[in-house]
Amino acid sequence: NNSTGMAVTNDSDENCEKRNATIRSVSGSSNQIWHFEKRENGTYRISSVFNGLCLDVTKSGTTAGTNVGVYFSNDKPAQQWNVYGEAGMYRLKPMCNELALDIASGNAEGTNVRMGTDNNATTQYFSINKLSAPQATYVECSPGTSFTETTLWWNMTPYTDSYELTVYTKDDKGREQTYVSMSGLTDTYAQLELPAGEYKAVVYSKNCVGSTKSINEAVFTVEKGNGYKIGDVDLNGDI
């Protein structure tokens, strides 16, 4: 919101029991990130990255002061928003009335978001800043043996907060299954001890906007090694 410098925030909880929208200090958290999806009629569905609830005019009200909250997507006019203006100076008006998105008086944390008479007030102007999805990595592998570590590494990519590495194998019937999954990785490599077999590794780049699968899938074979570990009686790589 341009008049306060605060962000429109989805104030609902994970269970979607609370369903209000307020303004709060910019934190970059997922409840302040919104997905604008353009509809065929030119309006936008504005949904929260936090839990998917949509910016919604409560009960499709038509009077100034009507509350604006968040609600499950229903494609009704109360969730269809026209966006007017230019970069840094946008105004949002729903299909269900002739009012404009506004904030109640004041600039305190938790100040309510509501509908106001369309009068070009500074409280009715908003900035919309685009956030980029994480870019995909390219993953490579240096296979080990059942007695030495396998090393997987990938390139650091823009807009990525963390990585998730998933290694797949196949069961006795040839069906693909997850062997190991490691999330929240900030390094761009991992070392694993894997038994002999065929594997596939995929890296997912993640940020608050979403997740992007790696450009490739590293397919590799771990051979049975010539060595032993204490406790490996049959020398098959397992203790």
PDB file of N, CA, C and O in Angstrom, residues 145-149 193 223-239:
ATOM      1  N   THR A 145      31.050 -46.568  -5.021  1.00  0.00           N
ATOM      2  CA  THR A 145      30.747 -47.998  -4.983  1.00  0.00           C
ATOM      3  C   THR A 145      29.994 -48.277  -3.698  1.00  0.00           C
ATOM      4  O   THR A 145      29.696 -47.364  -2.926  1.00  0.00           O
ATOM      5  N   SER A 146      29.690 -49.524  -3.471  1.00  0.00           N
ATOM      6  CA  SER A 146      29.001 -49.874  -2.231  1.00  0.00           C
ATOM      7  C   SER A 146      29.882 -49.641  -1.018  1.00  0.00           C
ATOM      8  O   SER A 146      29.422 -49.757   0.121  1.00  0.00           O
ATOM      9  N   PHE A 147      31.189 -49.292  -1.267  1.00  0.00           N
ATOM     10  CA  PHE A 147      32.109 -49.047  -0.163  1.00  0.00           C
ATOM     11  C   PHE A 147      32.667 -47.623  -0.170  1.00  0.00           C
ATOM     12  O   PHE A 147      33.403 -47.241   0.721  1.00  0.00           O
ATOM     13  N   THR A 148      32.316 -46.841  -1.195  1.00  0.00           N
ATOM     14  CA  THR A 148      32.772 -45.451  -1.258  1.00  0.00           C
ATOM     15  C   THR A 148      31.580 -44.547  -1.545  1.00  0.00           C
ATOM     16  O   THR A 148      30.582 -44.980  -2.139  1.00  0.00           O
ATOM     17  N   GLU A 149      31.690 -43.300  -1.146  1.00  0.00           N
ATOM     18  CA  GLU A 149      30.566 -42.375  -1.278  1.00  0.00           C
ATOM     19  C   GLU A 149      30.324 -41.954  -2.723  1.00  0.00           C
ATOM     20  O   GLU A 149      31.266 -41.791  -3.504  1.00  0.00           O
ATOM     21  N   GLU A 193      26.209 -42.643   0.860  1.00  0.00           N
ATOM     22  CA  GLU A 193      26.627 -44.037   0.782  1.00  0.00           C
ATOM     23  C   GLU A 193      25.445 -44.840   0.271  1.00  0.00           C
ATOM     24  O   GLU A 193      24.394 -44.892   0.906  1.00  0.00           O
ATOM     25  N   GLU A 223      28.444 -49.520  -8.345  1.00  0.00           N
ATOM     26  CA  GLU A 223      28.947 -50.891  -8.459  1.00  0.00           C
ATOM     27  C   GLU A 223      29.278 -51.458  -7.082  1.00  0.00           C
ATOM     28  O   GLU A 223      29.524 -50.733  -6.120  1.00  0.00           O
ATOM     29  N   LYS A 224      29.282 -52.783  -7.030  1.00  0.00           N
ATOM     30  CA  LYS A 224      29.717 -53.439  -5.812  1.00  0.00           C
ATOM     31  C   LYS A 224      31.218 -53.241  -5.676  1.00  0.00           C
ATOM     32  O   LYS A 224      31.990 -53.513  -6.588  1.00  0.00           O
ATOM     33  N   GLY A 225      31.649 -52.726  -4.553  1.00  0.00           N
ATOM     34  CA  GLY A 225      33.050 -52.382  -4.389  1.00  0.00           C
ATOM     35  C   GLY A 225      33.902 -53.547  -3.903  1.00  0.00           C
ATOM     36  O   GLY A 225      33.399 -54.558  -3.416  1.00  0.00           O
ATOM     37  N   ASN A 226      35.193 -53.387  -4.089  1.00  0.00           N
ATOM     38  CA  ASN A 226      36.156 -54.367  -3.585  1.00  0.00           C
ATOM     39  C   ASN A 226      36.690 -53.867  -2.250  1.00  0.00           C
ATOM     40  O   ASN A 226      37.635 -53.100  -2.187  1.00  0.00           O
ATOM     41  N   GLY A 227      36.065 -54.270  -1.218  1.00  0.00           N
ATOM     42  CA  GLY A 227      36.461 -53.827   0.099  1.00  0.00           C
ATOM     43  C   GLY A 227      35.495 -54.376   1.115  1.00  0.00           C
ATOM     44  O   GLY A 227      34.673 -55.234   0.809  1.00  0.00           O
ATOM     45  N   TYR A 228      35.563 -53.869   2.305  1.00  0.00           N
ATOM     46  CA  TYR A 228      34.644 -54.347   3.315  1.00  0.00           C
ATOM     47  C   TYR A 228      34.470 -53.285   4.377  1.00  0.00           C
ATOM     48  O   TYR A 228      35.250 -52.353   4.498  1.00  0.00           O
ATOM     49  N   LYS A 229      33.394 -53.440   5.105  1.00  0.00           N
ATOM     50  CA  LYS A 229      33.152 -52.630   6.270  1.00  0.00           C
ATOM     51  C   LYS A 229      33.012 -53.570   7.446  1.00  0.00           C
ATOM     52  O   LYS A 229      32.529 -54.702   7.311  1.00  0.00           O
ATOM     53  N   ILE A 230      33.410 -53.103   8.607  1.00  0.00           N
ATOM     54  CA  ILE A 230      33.255 -53.923   9.794  1.00  0.00           C
ATOM     55  C   ILE A 230      31.781 -54.240   9.994  1.00  0.00           C
ATOM     56  O   ILE A 230      30.931 -53.353  10.055  1.00  0.00           O
ATOM     57  N   GLY A 231      31.492 -55.531  10.057  1.00  0.00           N
ATOM     58  CA  GLY A 231      30.114 -55.964  10.199  1.00  0.00           C
ATOM     59  C   GLY A 231      29.484 -56.414   8.906  1.00  0.00           C
ATOM     60  O   GLY A 231      28.393 -56.988   8.899  1.00  0.00           O
ATOM     61  N   ASP A 232      30.111 -56.172   7.754  1.00  0.00           N
ATOM     62  CA  ASP A 232      29.593 -56.580   6.448  1.00  0.00           C
ATOM     63  C   ASP A 232      30.043 -58.002   6.172  1.00  0.00           C
ATOM     64  O   ASP A 232      31.009 -58.249   5.440  1.00  0.00           O
ATOM     65  N   VAL A 233      29.330 -58.970   6.725  1.00  0.00           N
ATOM     66  CA  VAL A 233      29.766 -60.363   6.693  1.00  0.00           C
ATOM     67  C   VAL A 233      29.797 -60.920   5.271  1.00  0.00           C
ATOM     68  O   VAL A 233      30.738 -61.649   4.885  1.00  0.00           O
ATOM     69  N   ASP A 234      28.798 -60.602   4.463  1.00  0.00           N
ATOM     70  CA  ASP A 234      28.737 -61.188   3.106  1.00  0.00           C
ATOM     71  C   ASP A 234      29.317 -60.272   2.035  1.00  0.00           C
ATOM     72  O   ASP A 234      29.176 -60.520   0.830  1.00  0.00           O
ATOM     73  N   LEU A 235      29.953 -59.159   2.429  1.00  0.00           N
ATOM     74  CA  LEU A 235      30.631 -58.228   1.510  1.00  0.00           C
ATOM     75  C   LEU A 235      29.714 -57.675   0.417  1.00  0.00           C
ATOM     76  O   LEU A 235      30.136 -57.498  -0.725  1.00  0.00           O
ATOM     77  N   ASN A 236      28.444 -57.414   0.782  1.00  0.00           N
ATOM     78  CA  ASN A 236      27.530 -56.862  -0.218  1.00  0.00           C
ATOM     79  C   ASN A 236      27.321 -55.350  -0.048  1.00  0.00           C
ATOM     80  O   ASN A 236      26.494 -54.751  -0.718  1.00  0.00           O
ATOM     81  N   GLY A 237      28.077 -54.726   0.859  1.00  0.00           N
ATOM     82  CA  GLY A 237      27.960 -53.288   1.063  1.00  0.00           C
ATOM     83  C   GLY A 237      27.015 -52.905   2.163  1.00  0.00           C
ATOM     84  O   GLY A 237      26.905 -51.731   2.516  1.00  0.00           O
ATOM     85  N   ASP A 238      26.262 -53.852   2.695  1.00  0.00           N
ATOM     86  CA  ASP A 238      25.336 -53.582   3.792  1.00  0.00           C
ATOM     87  C   ASP A 238      25.887 -54.173   5.085  1.00  0.00           C
ATOM     88  O   ASP A 238      26.476 -55.251   5.090  1.00  0.00           O
ATOM     89  N   ILE A 239      25.664 -53.459   6.191  1.00  0.00           N
ATOM     90  CA  ILE A 239      26.086 -53.990   7.490  1.00  0.00           C
ATOM     91  C   ILE A 239      25.064 -55.015   7.975  1.00  0.00           C
ATOM     92  O   ILE A 239      23.877 -54.702   8.071  1.00  0.00           O
TER      93      ILE A 239
END
